[in-house]
PDB file of C-alpha atoms in Angstrom:
ATOM      1  CA  MET A   1       0.005  -0.016  -0.022  1.00 41.00           C
ATOM      2  CA  ILE A   2       1.047   3.620  -0.581  1.00 46.00           C
ATOM      3  CA  ASP A   3       1.204   5.898   2.477  1.00 52.00           C
ATOM      4  CA  ASP A   4      -0.951   8.978   2.558  1.00 54.00           C
ATOM      5  CA  GLY A   5       0.960  12.086   1.295  1.00 53.00           C
ATOM      6  CA  PRO A   6       1.373  14.181  -1.846  1.00 63.00           C
ATOM      7  CA  PRO A   7      -0.295  12.575  -4.834  1.00 82.00           C
ATOM      8  CA  LEU A   8       2.007  10.360  -6.860  1.00 89.00           C
ATOM      9  CA  LEU A   9       2.028  10.076 -10.619  1.00 90.00           C
ATOM     10  CA  THR A  10       2.218   7.083 -12.778  1.00 92.00           C
ATOM     11  CA  ILE A  11       4.649   7.231 -15.758  1.00 92.00           C
ATOM     12  CA  GLY A  12       1.637   7.845 -18.007  1.00 92.00           C
ATOM     13  CA  GLN A  13       0.421  10.738 -15.883  1.00 92.00           C
ATOM     14  CA  LEU A  14       3.942  12.173 -15.774  1.00 90.00           C
ATOM     15  CA  ALA A  15       4.074  11.934 -19.563  1.00 91.00           C
ATOM     16  CA  ARG A  16       0.832  13.825 -19.941  1.00 92.00           C
ATOM     17  CA  ARG A  17       1.961  16.467 -17.422  1.00 89.00           C
ATOM     18  CA  THR A  18       5.250  17.159 -19.197  1.00 88.00           C
ATOM     19  CA  GLY A  19       4.365  16.401 -22.854  1.00 89.00           C
ATOM     20  CA  LEU A  20       7.121  13.763 -23.115  1.00 90.00           C
ATOM     21  CA  THR A  21       6.522  10.200 -24.247  1.00 92.00           C
ATOM     22  CA  VAL A  22       6.242   7.303 -21.854  1.00 93.00           C
ATOM     23  CA  ARG A  23       9.077   5.626 -23.762  1.00 93.00           C
ATOM     24  CA  THR A  24      11.392   8.631 -23.259  1.00 92.00           C
ATOM     25  CA  ILE A  25      10.669   8.862 -19.554  1.00 92.00           C
ATOM     26  CA  ARG A  26      11.171   5.124 -19.080  1.00 92.00           C
ATOM     27  CA  TYR A  27      14.485   5.305 -20.941  1.00 92.00           C
ATOM     28  CA  TRP A  28      15.759   8.163 -18.830  1.00 91.00           C
ATOM     29  CA  SER A  29      14.727   6.292 -15.672  1.00 90.00           C
ATOM     30  CA  ASP A  30      16.491   3.164 -16.875  1.00 90.00           C
ATOM     31  CA  GLU A  31      19.610   5.280 -17.507  1.00 89.00           C
ATOM     32  CA  GLY A  32      19.554   6.580 -13.928  1.00 87.00           C
ATOM     33  CA  VAL A  33      18.859  10.281 -14.546  1.00 89.00           C
ATOM     34  CA  LEU A  34      15.259  10.203 -13.269  1.00 90.00           C
ATOM     35  CA  HIS A  35      14.573   7.964 -10.314  1.00 88.00           C
ATOM     36  CA  PRO A  36      11.042   6.969  -9.340  1.00 90.00           C
ATOM     37  CA  VAL A  37       9.970   7.974  -5.840  1.00 89.00           C
ATOM     38  CA  THR A  38       8.599   4.485  -5.204  1.00 91.00           C
ATOM     39  CA  ARG A  39       6.695   1.697  -6.879  1.00 90.00           C
ATOM     40  CA  SER A  40       3.107   0.562  -6.675  1.00 88.00           C
ATOM     41  CA  ASP A  41       2.075  -2.793  -5.306  1.00 86.00           C
ATOM     42  CA  GLY A  42       2.046  -3.923  -8.911  1.00 86.00           C
ATOM     43  CA  GLY A  43       5.602  -2.806  -9.392  1.00 88.00           C
ATOM     44  CA  TYR A  44       4.835   0.280 -11.520  1.00 89.00           C
ATOM     45  CA  ARG A  45       7.095   3.329 -11.115  1.00 90.00           C
ATOM     46  CA  LEU A  46       5.581   6.310  -9.345  1.00 92.00           C
ATOM     47  CA  TYR A  47       6.770   9.914  -9.395  1.00 91.00           C
ATOM     48  CA  ASP A  48       5.972  13.153  -7.497  1.00 90.00           C
ATOM     49  CA  ALA A  49       5.845  16.849  -8.203  1.00 86.00           C
ATOM     50  CA  GLU A  50       9.635  17.131  -7.698  1.00 88.00           C
ATOM     51  CA  SER A  51      10.054  14.554 -10.415  1.00 88.00           C
ATOM     52  CA  VAL A  52       8.165  16.843 -12.763  1.00 89.00           C
ATOM     53  CA  ALA A  53      10.628  19.660 -12.107  1.00 87.00           C
ATOM     54  CA  ARG A  54      13.637  17.305 -12.441  1.00 86.00           C
ATOM     55  CA  LEU A  55      12.239  16.007 -15.749  1.00 88.00           C
ATOM     56  CA  GLU A  56      11.872  19.516 -17.107  1.00 88.00           C
ATOM     57  CA  LEU A  57      15.522  20.179 -16.220  1.00 86.00           C
ATOM     58  CA  ILE A  58      16.614  16.944 -17.934  1.00 88.00           C
ATOM     59  CA  ARG A  59      14.672  17.881 -21.069  1.00 88.00           C
ATOM     60  CA  THR A  60      16.257  21.321 -21.092  1.00 84.00           C
ATOM     61  CA  LEU A  61      19.766  19.919 -20.732  1.00 83.00           C
ATOM     62  CA  ARG A  62      19.168  17.355 -23.451  1.00 85.00           C
ATOM     63  CA  GLU A  63      17.748  19.987 -25.820  1.00 82.00           C
ATOM     64  CA  LEU A  64      20.949  21.978 -25.264  1.00 77.00           C
ATOM     65  CA  GLY A  65      22.869  18.990 -26.534  1.00 78.00           C
ATOM     66  CA  LEU A  66      24.217  17.418 -23.315  1.00 79.00           C
ATOM     67  CA  GLY A  67      24.651  13.655 -23.276  1.00 84.00           C
ATOM     68  CA  LEU A  68      23.035  11.546 -20.547  1.00 87.00           C
ATOM     69  CA  ASP A  69      26.340  11.052 -18.789  1.00 88.00           C
ATOM     70  CA  ASP A  70      26.780  14.821 -18.402  1.00 84.00           C
ATOM     71  CA  VAL A  71      23.130  15.216 -17.413  1.00 86.00           C
ATOM     72  CA  ARG A  72      23.603  12.586 -14.679  1.00 86.00           C
ATOM     73  CA  LYS A  73      26.713  14.343 -13.378  1.00 85.00           C
ATOM     74  CA  VAL A  74      25.054  17.714 -13.301  1.00 83.00           C
ATOM     75  CA  LEU A  75      21.993  16.392 -11.459  1.00 82.00           C
ATOM     76  CA  GLY A  76      24.237  14.472  -9.065  1.00 81.00           C
ATOM     77  CA  GLY A  77      26.317  17.512  -8.280  1.00 80.00           C
ATOM     78  CA  GLU A  78      29.500  15.982  -9.748  1.00 80.00           C
ATOM     79  CA  ARG A  79      29.834  18.769 -12.306  1.00 74.00           C
ATOM     80  CA  ASP A  80      28.550  22.333 -12.245  1.00 78.00           C
ATOM     81  CA  ILE A  81      26.367  23.256 -15.152  1.00 72.00           C
ATOM     82  CA  ALA A  82      28.564  26.251 -16.114  1.00 81.00           C
ATOM     83  CA  SER A  83      31.579  24.064 -16.955  1.00 77.00           C
ATOM     84  CA  VAL A  84      29.421  21.599 -18.829  1.00 71.00           C
ATOM     85  CA  ALA A  85      27.811  24.400 -20.753  1.00 76.00           C
ATOM     86  CA  ALA A  86      31.283  25.870 -21.642  1.00 78.00           C
ATOM     87  CA  ALA A  87      32.427  22.498 -22.913  1.00 73.00           C
ATOM     88  CA  HIS A  88      29.351  22.212 -25.088  1.00 72.00           C
ATOM     89  CA  VAL A  89      29.827  25.726 -26.397  1.00 78.00           C
ATOM     90  CA  ARG A  90      33.305  24.613 -27.579  1.00 73.00           C
ATOM     91  CA  ALA A  91      31.864  21.485 -29.176  1.00 71.00           C
ATOM     92  CA  LEU A  92      29.098  23.535 -30.911  1.00 75.00           C
ATOM     93  CA  ASP A  93      31.746  25.953 -32.209  1.00 75.00           C
ATOM     94  CA  ALA A  94      33.632  23.041 -33.715  1.00 70.00           C
ATOM     95  CA  GLN A  95      30.502  21.704 -35.302  1.00 72.00           C
ATOM     96  CA  MET A  96      29.666  25.117 -36.703  1.00 76.00           C
ATOM     97  CA  ARG A  97      33.159  25.440 -38.221  1.00 71.00           C
ATOM     98  CA  ALA A  98      32.708  22.053 -39.792  1.00 69.00           C
ATOM     99  CA  LEU A  99      29.296  23.051 -41.178  1.00 72.00           C
ATOM    100  CA  ARG A 100      30.795  26.249 -42.634  1.00 72.00           C
ATOM    101  CA  LEU A 101      33.523  24.188 -44.292  1.00 68.00           C
ATOM    102  CA  ASN A 102      30.901  21.827 -45.779  1.00 69.00           C
ATOM    103  CA  ARG A 103      28.765  24.730 -46.967  1.00 73.00           C
ATOM    104  CA  ALA A 104      31.655  26.492 -48.556  1.00 69.00           C
ATOM    105  CA  VAL A 105      32.796  23.358 -50.388  1.00 67.00           C
ATOM    106  CA  LEU A 106      29.289  22.551 -51.656  1.00 70.00           C
ATOM    107  CA  SER A 107      28.754  26.241 -52.641  1.00 72.00           C
ATOM    108  CA  THR A 108      31.995  26.197 -54.676  1.00 67.00           C
ATOM    109  CA  VAL A 109      31.107  22.851 -56.262  1.00 69.00           C
ATOM    110  CA  ALA A 110      27.726  24.268 -57.264  1.00 73.00           C
ATOM    111  CA  LYS A 111      29.205  27.465 -58.759  1.00 73.00           C
ATOM    112  CA  ARG A 112      31.947  25.655 -60.636  1.00 68.00           C
ATOM    113  CA  ASN A 113      29.844  22.652 -61.758  1.00 72.00           C
ATOM    114  CA  SER A 114      32.765  20.632 -60.367  1.00 69.00           C
ATOM    115  CA  THR A 115      33.541  17.006 -61.066  1.00 76.00           C
ATOM    116  CA  THR A 116      33.674  14.420 -58.262  1.00 76.00           C
ATOM    117  CA  GLU A 117      37.469  14.597 -58.307  1.00 73.00           C
ATOM    118  CA  GLU A 118      37.454  18.383 -57.987  1.00 70.00           C
ATOM    119  CA  MET A 119      34.932  18.223 -55.130  1.00 71.00           C
ATOM    120  CA  ALA A 120      37.183  15.766 -53.233  1.00 74.00           C
ATOM    121  CA  LEU A 121      40.181  18.098 -53.734  1.00 67.00           C
ATOM    122  CA  MET A 122      38.258  21.113 -52.498  1.00 67.00           C
ATOM    123  CA  ASN A 123      37.001  19.212 -49.473  1.00 71.00           C
ATOM    124  CA  ARG A 124      40.589  18.125 -48.684  1.00 70.00           C
ATOM    125  CA  LEU A 125      41.965  21.680 -49.011  1.00 68.00           C
ATOM    126  CA  ALA A 126      39.218  23.105 -46.792  1.00 68.00           C
ATOM    127  CA  ARG A 127      39.927  20.545 -44.054  1.00 69.00           C
ATOM    128  CA  LEU A 128      43.699  20.832 -43.963  1.00 72.00           C
ATOM    129  CA  SER A 129      45.187  21.271 -40.522  1.00 72.00           C
ATOM    130  CA  ALA A 130      46.892  24.551 -39.578  1.00 73.00           C
ATOM    131  CA  THR A 131      50.265  22.831 -40.000  1.00 79.00           C
ATOM    132  CA  GLU A 132      49.387  21.598 -43.436  1.00 81.00           C
ATOM    133  CA  ARG A 133      48.091  25.004 -44.463  1.00 82.00           C
ATOM    134  CA  LYS A 134      51.326  26.631 -43.252  1.00 84.00           C
ATOM    135  CA  HIS A 135      53.271  24.135 -45.334  1.00 87.00           C
ATOM    136  CA  ILE A 136      51.422  25.241 -48.484  1.00 87.00           C
ATOM    137  CA  ILE A 137      52.240  28.871 -47.746  1.00 86.00           C
ATOM    138  CA  ASP A 138      55.916  28.160 -46.874  1.00 88.00           C
ATOM    139  CA  ASP A 139      56.333  26.029 -50.038  1.00 90.00           C
ATOM    140  CA  PHE A 140      54.788  28.769 -52.159  1.00 86.00           C
ATOM    141  CA  MET A 141      57.147  31.364 -50.678  1.00 85.00           C
ATOM    142  CA  GLU A 142      60.143  29.082 -51.302  1.00 87.00           C
ATOM    143  CA  GLN A 143      59.179  28.401 -54.912  1.00 86.00           C
ATOM    144  CA  THR A 144      58.558  32.116 -55.478  1.00 82.00           C
ATOM    145  CA  PHE A 145      61.591  33.675 -53.687  1.00 79.00           C
ATOM    146  CA  GLY A 146      64.007  30.839 -53.061  1.00 79.00           C
ATOM    147  CA  GLY A 147      67.578  31.885 -54.048  1.00 75.00           C
ATOM    148  CA  LEU A 148      66.529  35.388 -55.102  1.00 72.00           C
ATOM    149  CA  ASP A 149      68.597  37.201 -52.508  1.00 72.00           C
ATOM    150  CA  ALA A 150      68.590  40.436 -54.502  1.00 63.00           C
ATOM    151  CA  ALA A 151      64.786  40.721 -54.645  1.00 66.00           C
ATOM    152  CA  ASP A 152      63.303  43.657 -52.772  1.00 66.00           C
ATOM    153  CA  PRO A 153      63.045  42.539 -49.102  1.00 71.00           C
ATOM    154  CA  ASP A 154      60.033  44.750 -48.529  1.00 71.00           C
ATOM    155  CA  ILE A 155      58.083  42.917 -51.209  1.00 69.00           C
ATOM    156  CA  ARG A 156      59.229  39.557 -49.781  1.00 71.00           C
ATOM    157  CA  ASN A 157      58.127  40.591 -46.263  1.00 74.00           C
ATOM    158  CA  ARG A 158      54.903  42.089 -47.482  1.00 73.00           C
ATOM    159  CA  LEU A 159      53.967  38.937 -49.365  1.00 76.00           C
ATOM    160  CA  ARG A 160      54.880  36.743 -46.336  1.00 74.00           C
ATOM    161  CA  VAL A 161      52.638  38.814 -44.039  1.00 72.00           C
ATOM    162  CA  MET A 162      49.964  39.282 -46.673  1.00 78.00           C
ATOM    163  CA  VAL A 163      49.339  35.605 -47.514  1.00 80.00           C
ATOM    164  CA  PRO A 164      46.950  34.588 -44.802  1.00 80.00           C
ATOM    165  CA  ASP A 165      46.096  31.317 -43.092  1.00 79.00           C
ATOM    166  CA  LEU A 166      42.437  30.369 -42.583  1.00 77.00           C
ATOM    167  CA  PRO A 167      41.097  32.115 -39.475  1.00 78.00           C
ATOM    168  CA  ASP A 168      40.033  30.047 -36.452  1.00 71.00           C
ATOM    169  CA  ASP A 169      36.395  30.957 -36.972  1.00 70.00           C
ATOM    170  CA  PRO A 170      36.078  31.512 -40.726  1.00 74.00           C
ATOM    171  CA  SER A 171      32.984  32.569 -42.640  1.00 76.00           C
ATOM    172  CA  SER A 172      31.812  30.556 -45.641  1.00 72.00           C
ATOM    173  CA  ARG A 173      33.170  33.352 -47.869  1.00 80.00           C
ATOM    174  CA  GLN A 174      36.657  33.022 -46.274  1.00 83.00           C
ATOM    175  CA  VAL A 175      36.653  29.264 -46.607  1.00 79.00           C
ATOM    176  CA  ASP A 176      35.640  29.498 -50.237  1.00 80.00           C
ATOM    177  CA  ALA A 177      38.419  32.037 -50.903  1.00 85.00           C
ATOM    178  CA  TRP A 178      41.003  29.912 -49.031  1.00 86.00           C
ATOM    179  CA  VAL A 179      40.169  26.843 -51.078  1.00 83.00           C
ATOM    180  CA  GLU A 180      40.686  28.813 -54.324  1.00 86.00           C
ATOM    181  CA  LEU A 181      43.808  30.478 -52.936  1.00 89.00           C
ATOM    182  CA  ALA A 182      45.351  27.183 -51.881  1.00 88.00           C
ATOM    183  CA  GLU A 183      44.682  25.776 -55.315  1.00 88.00           C
ATOM    184  CA  LEU A 184      46.302  28.762 -56.951  1.00 91.00           C
ATOM    185  CA  MET A 185      49.412  28.698 -54.702  1.00 91.00           C
ATOM    186  CA  GLN A 186      49.946  25.045 -55.666  1.00 91.00           C
ATOM    187  CA  ASP A 187      49.422  25.666 -59.418  1.00 91.00           C
ATOM    188  CA  ARG A 188      52.812  25.195 -61.182  1.00 92.00           C
ATOM    189  CA  ALA A 189      52.022  27.745 -63.938  1.00 91.00           C
ATOM    190  CA  PHE A 190      51.082  30.408 -61.400  1.00 90.00           C
ATOM    191  CA  ARG A 191      54.188  29.727 -59.271  1.00 91.00           C
ATOM    192  CA  ALA A 192      56.353  30.020 -62.383  1.00 89.00           C
ATOM    193  CA  HIS A 193      54.672  33.275 -63.299  1.00 86.00           C
ATOM    194  CA  MET A 194      55.238  34.754 -59.785  1.00 84.00           C
ATOM    195  CA  ARG A 195      58.765  33.532 -59.841  1.00 86.00           C
ATOM    196  CA  LYS A 196      59.376  35.317 -63.142  1.00 83.00           C
ATOM    197  CA  MET A 197      57.998  38.596 -61.645  1.00 80.00           C
ATOM    198  CA  PHE A 198      60.378  38.441 -58.767  1.00 77.00           C
ATOM    199  CA  GLU A 199      63.319  37.478 -60.962  1.00 77.00           C
ATOM    200  CA  PHE A 200      62.643  40.708 -62.862  1.00 72.00           C
ATOM    201  CA  ASN A 201      62.627  42.539 -59.552  1.00 68.00           C
ATOM    202  CA  ALA A 202      65.888  40.954 -58.376  1.00 69.00           C
ATOM    203  CA  ALA A 203      67.558  41.851 -61.697  1.00 62.00           C
ATOM    204  CA  ASP A 204      66.631  45.523 -61.143  1.00 63.00           C
ATOM    205  CA  ARG A 205      68.141  45.841 -57.699  1.00 60.00           C
ATOM    206  CA  GLY A 206      71.689  47.095 -57.366  1.00 56.00           C
ATOM    207  CA  PRO A 207      73.460  47.727 -54.089  1.00 57.00           C
ATOM    208  CA  ASP A 208      72.218  51.265 -53.807  1.00 61.00           C
ATOM    209  CA  VAL A 209      68.512  50.607 -54.425  1.00 56.00           C
ATOM    210  CA  PRO A 210      66.584  51.124 -51.185  1.00 58.00           C
ATOM    211  CA  PRO A 211      63.996  48.561 -49.984  1.00 57.00           C
ATOM    212  CA  GLY A 212      60.448  49.365 -51.020  1.00 52.00           C
ATOM    213  CA  SER A 213      61.456  51.050 -54.323  1.00 56.00           C
ATOM    214  CA  SER A 214      59.308  48.590 -56.310  1.00 67.00           C
ATOM    215  CA  LEU A 215      56.271  49.385 -54.216  1.00 65.00           C
ATOM    216  CA  TRP A 216      56.869  53.068 -54.653  1.00 69.00           C
ATOM    217  CA  PHE A 217      57.232  52.604 -58.426  1.00 73.00           C
ATOM    218  CA  MET A 218      53.789  50.852 -58.656  1.00 79.00           C
ATOM    219  CA  SER A 219      52.137  53.566 -56.599  1.00 84.00           C
ATOM    220  CA  ARG A 220      53.717  56.223 -58.794  1.00 84.00           C
ATOM    221  CA  LEU A 221      52.576  54.381 -61.956  1.00 84.00           C
ATOM    222  CA  VAL A 222      48.962  54.273 -60.780  1.00 86.00           C
ATOM    223  CA  GLN A 223      49.079  57.927 -59.762  1.00 90.00           C
ATOM    224  CA  LEU A 224      50.610  59.270 -63.051  1.00 89.00           C
ATOM    225  CA  ALA A 225      48.519  57.033 -65.322  1.00 90.00           C
ATOM    226  CA  GLY A 226      45.384  57.963 -63.402  1.00 91.00           C
ATOM    227  CA  GLU A 227      46.101  61.656 -63.743  1.00 93.00           C
ATOM    228  CA  ALA A 228      46.844  61.263 -67.478  1.00 93.00           C
ATOM    229  CA  ARG A 229      43.599  59.377 -68.063  1.00 92.00           C
ATOM    230  CA  GLN A 230      41.647  62.101 -66.192  1.00 93.00           C
ATOM    231  CA  ARG A 231      43.158  64.727 -68.493  1.00 93.00           C
ATOM    232  CA  GLY A 232      42.140  62.619 -71.500  1.00 94.00           C
ATOM    233  CA  VAL A 233      45.719  61.990 -72.624  1.00 93.00           C
ATOM    234  CA  GLU A 234      45.784  59.344 -75.388  1.00 95.00           C
ATOM    235  CA  PRO A 235      48.432  56.594 -74.907  1.00 92.00           C
ATOM    236  CA  GLY A 236      49.910  57.172 -78.357  1.00 91.00           C
ATOM    237  CA  SER A 237      50.260  61.004 -77.957  1.00 93.00           C
ATOM    238  CA  GLY A 238      53.393  63.006 -77.325  1.00 91.00           C
ATOM    239  CA  GLU A 239      52.099  63.972 -73.907  1.00 93.00           C
ATOM    240  CA  ALA A 240      51.898  60.264 -73.028  1.00 91.00           C
ATOM    241  CA  GLY A 241      55.561  59.983 -73.874  1.00 88.00           C
ATOM    242  CA  GLU A 242      56.344  62.752 -71.389  1.00 91.00           C
ATOM    243  CA  VAL A 243      54.349  60.888 -68.721  1.00 90.00           C
ATOM    244  CA  LEU A 244      56.416  57.711 -69.401  1.00 89.00           C
ATOM    245  CA  ARG A 245      59.704  59.627 -69.227  1.00 88.00           C
ATOM    246  CA  GLY A 246      58.645  61.062 -65.866  1.00 85.00           C
ATOM    247  CA  LEU A 247      57.871  57.534 -64.619  1.00 84.00           C
ATOM    248  CA  LEU A 248      60.622  55.507 -66.260  1.00 83.00           C
ATOM    249  CA  GLY A 249      63.443  57.884 -67.103  1.00 83.00           C
ATOM    250  CA  ASP A 250      65.795  56.318 -69.674  1.00 79.00           C
ATOM    251  CA  ALA A 251      64.845  52.702 -68.864  1.00 80.00           C
ATOM    252  CA  ASP A 252      64.587  50.113 -71.666  1.00 83.00           C
ATOM    253  CA  LEU A 253      60.970  50.376 -72.685  1.00 85.00           C
ATOM    254  CA  ALA A 254      60.782  46.872 -74.139  1.00 87.00           C
ATOM    255  CA  ASP A 255      62.142  45.467 -70.855  1.00 82.00           C
ATOM    256  CA  VAL A 256      59.690  47.510 -68.775  1.00 81.00           C
ATOM    257  CA  LEU A 257      56.761  46.399 -71.014  1.00 84.00           C
ATOM    258  CA  GLU A 258      57.670  42.747 -70.445  1.00 82.00           C
ATOM    259  CA  ARG A 259      57.793  43.188 -66.695  1.00 79.00           C
ATOM    260  CA  LEU A 260      54.537  45.179 -66.472  1.00 81.00           C
ATOM    261  CA  GLU A 261      52.757  42.639 -68.619  1.00 80.00           C
ATOM    262  CA  ALA A 262      53.789  40.003 -66.038  1.00 79.00           C
ATOM    263  CA  ALA A 263      52.558  42.114 -63.194  1.00 76.00           C
ATOM    264  CA  ALA A 264      49.202  42.834 -64.940  1.00 77.00           C
ATOM    265  CA  ASN A 265      48.378  39.093 -65.180  1.00 80.00           C
ATOM    266  CA  ASP A 266      44.786  38.118 -64.309  1.00 85.00           C
ATOM    267  CA  ASP A 267      45.885  35.338 -61.970  1.00 88.00           C
ATOM    268  CA  VAL A 268      48.113  37.740 -60.066  1.00 85.00           C
ATOM    269  CA  ALA A 269      45.110  40.124 -59.662  1.00 87.00           C
ATOM    270  CA  ARG A 270      42.907  37.201 -58.526  1.00 91.00           C
ATOM    271  CA  PHE A 271      45.602  36.163 -56.014  1.00 90.00           C
ATOM    272  CA  ARG A 272      45.417  39.648 -54.447  1.00 88.00           C
ATOM    273  CA  ASP A 273      41.614  39.482 -54.356  1.00 91.00           C
ATOM    274  CA  LEU A 274      41.604  36.079 -52.655  1.00 92.00           C
ATOM    275  CA  VAL A 275      44.201  37.206 -50.071  1.00 90.00           C
ATOM    276  CA  SER A 276      41.917  40.119 -49.145  1.00 90.00           C
ATOM    277  CA  LEU A 277      38.835  37.891 -48.941  1.00 91.00           C
ATOM    278  CA  VAL A 278      40.557  35.329 -46.662  1.00 89.00           C
ATOM    279  CA  ARG A 279      41.610  38.209 -44.434  1.00 89.00           C
ATOM    280  CA  GLY A 280      37.988  39.273 -44.201  1.00 89.00           C
ATOM    281  CA  LEU A 281      38.540  42.445 -46.271  1.00 88.00           C
ATOM    282  CA  ASP A 282      36.998  43.679 -49.496  1.00 87.00           C
ATOM    283  CA  PRO A 283      39.341  43.246 -52.484  1.00 85.00           C
ATOM    284  CA  LEU A 284      41.610  46.197 -53.137  1.00 82.00           C
ATOM    285  CA  PRO A 285      41.191  48.172 -56.430  1.00 84.00           C
ATOM    286  CA  ARG A 286      42.978  46.387 -59.324  1.00 82.00           C
ATOM    287  CA  HIS A 287      43.812  49.625 -61.171  1.00 85.00           C
ATOM    288  CA  ASN A 288      43.244  47.818 -64.458  1.00 86.00           C
ATOM    289  CA  GLU A 289      42.650  51.000 -66.355  1.00 90.00           C
ATOM    290  CA  GLU A 290      45.882  52.601 -65.211  1.00 90.00           C
ATOM    291  CA  PHE A 291      47.936  49.532 -66.047  1.00 86.00           C
ATOM    292  CA  ALA A 292      46.249  49.225 -69.474  1.00 90.00           C
ATOM    293  CA  TRP A 293      47.023  52.917 -70.206  1.00 93.00           C
ATOM    294  CA  VAL A 294      50.704  52.490 -69.400  1.00 90.00           C
ATOM    295  CA  LEU A 295      50.928  49.241 -71.381  1.00 91.00           C
ATOM    296  CA  ALA A 296      49.269  50.885 -74.412  1.00 93.00           C
ATOM    297  CA  ALA A 297      51.555  53.907 -74.125  1.00 92.00           C
ATOM    298  CA  LEU A 298      54.630  51.670 -74.014  1.00 91.00           C
ATOM    299  CA  ARG A 299      53.516  49.667 -77.036  1.00 93.00           C
ATOM    300  CA  ALA A 300      52.820  52.906 -78.927  1.00 91.00           C
ATOM    301  CA  ARG A 301      56.335  54.176 -78.165  1.00 88.00           C
ATOM    302  CA  LEU A 302      57.944  50.882 -79.240  1.00 89.00           C
ATOM    303  CA  ALA A 303      55.907  50.737 -82.462  1.00 88.00           C
ATOM    304  CA  SER A 304      56.834  54.306 -83.528  1.00 77.00           C
TER     305      SER A 304
END
């Protein structure tokens, strides 16, 4: 017989009170996270009002993603809920990063209409460890600058700092850009092109050329060409020749043309765009019009 006292609930009544299924409550009881207060003469589990509150807490913890072992420890006082919640926040962060990686890969596959092999490659690139990603960057730098001791050190340092790793908490846009950037840095033709650019740079540098001169030259090129375009100066005009002399002095125009054509490459421009995107920035202006004007002016001078 059951002693007089607060009314006790059968498992079915407890299910109706809480909106949970009898099967779920029985399973949680079997797992030791919800103990019955007593049993009826027929051996049925009975619960009280405190069981209702305990069951609501169990449901809340489960909905937050806690496993039954953690729920049992929290309810038993073995672990405080704050530390368990912090651990699950870290787990959720990892899951969210994995989901962003998956979304970025699938988005890129959809945009490119990629083959199965390409999809596998992109998935592998997106999931590379930090050490593996660093290896790709280091290998790219070695293939680009290795042995070119005379190359402008400011450009070398700027490229080293500029080429980013994937952030710890990347957006889908950053993952997508990193996948494409990693592919580009491992592309043999692109590496050879970048190498050629910096070989040109190394050949230009004598012992008296200060670091950063190449960067200053490009800034000056954009400035003078932009001003000439604003004035409506035609690339084949005499005034354009004066602009070139102010920029290049008595340099070999054919040699300068070859070097600028290498720098104006579409893959190089895309490389810069991708670097900005991985860093979470909008791509910098490409200055295509300014470069095109200088190239046209050089070709006009050489053809005359």
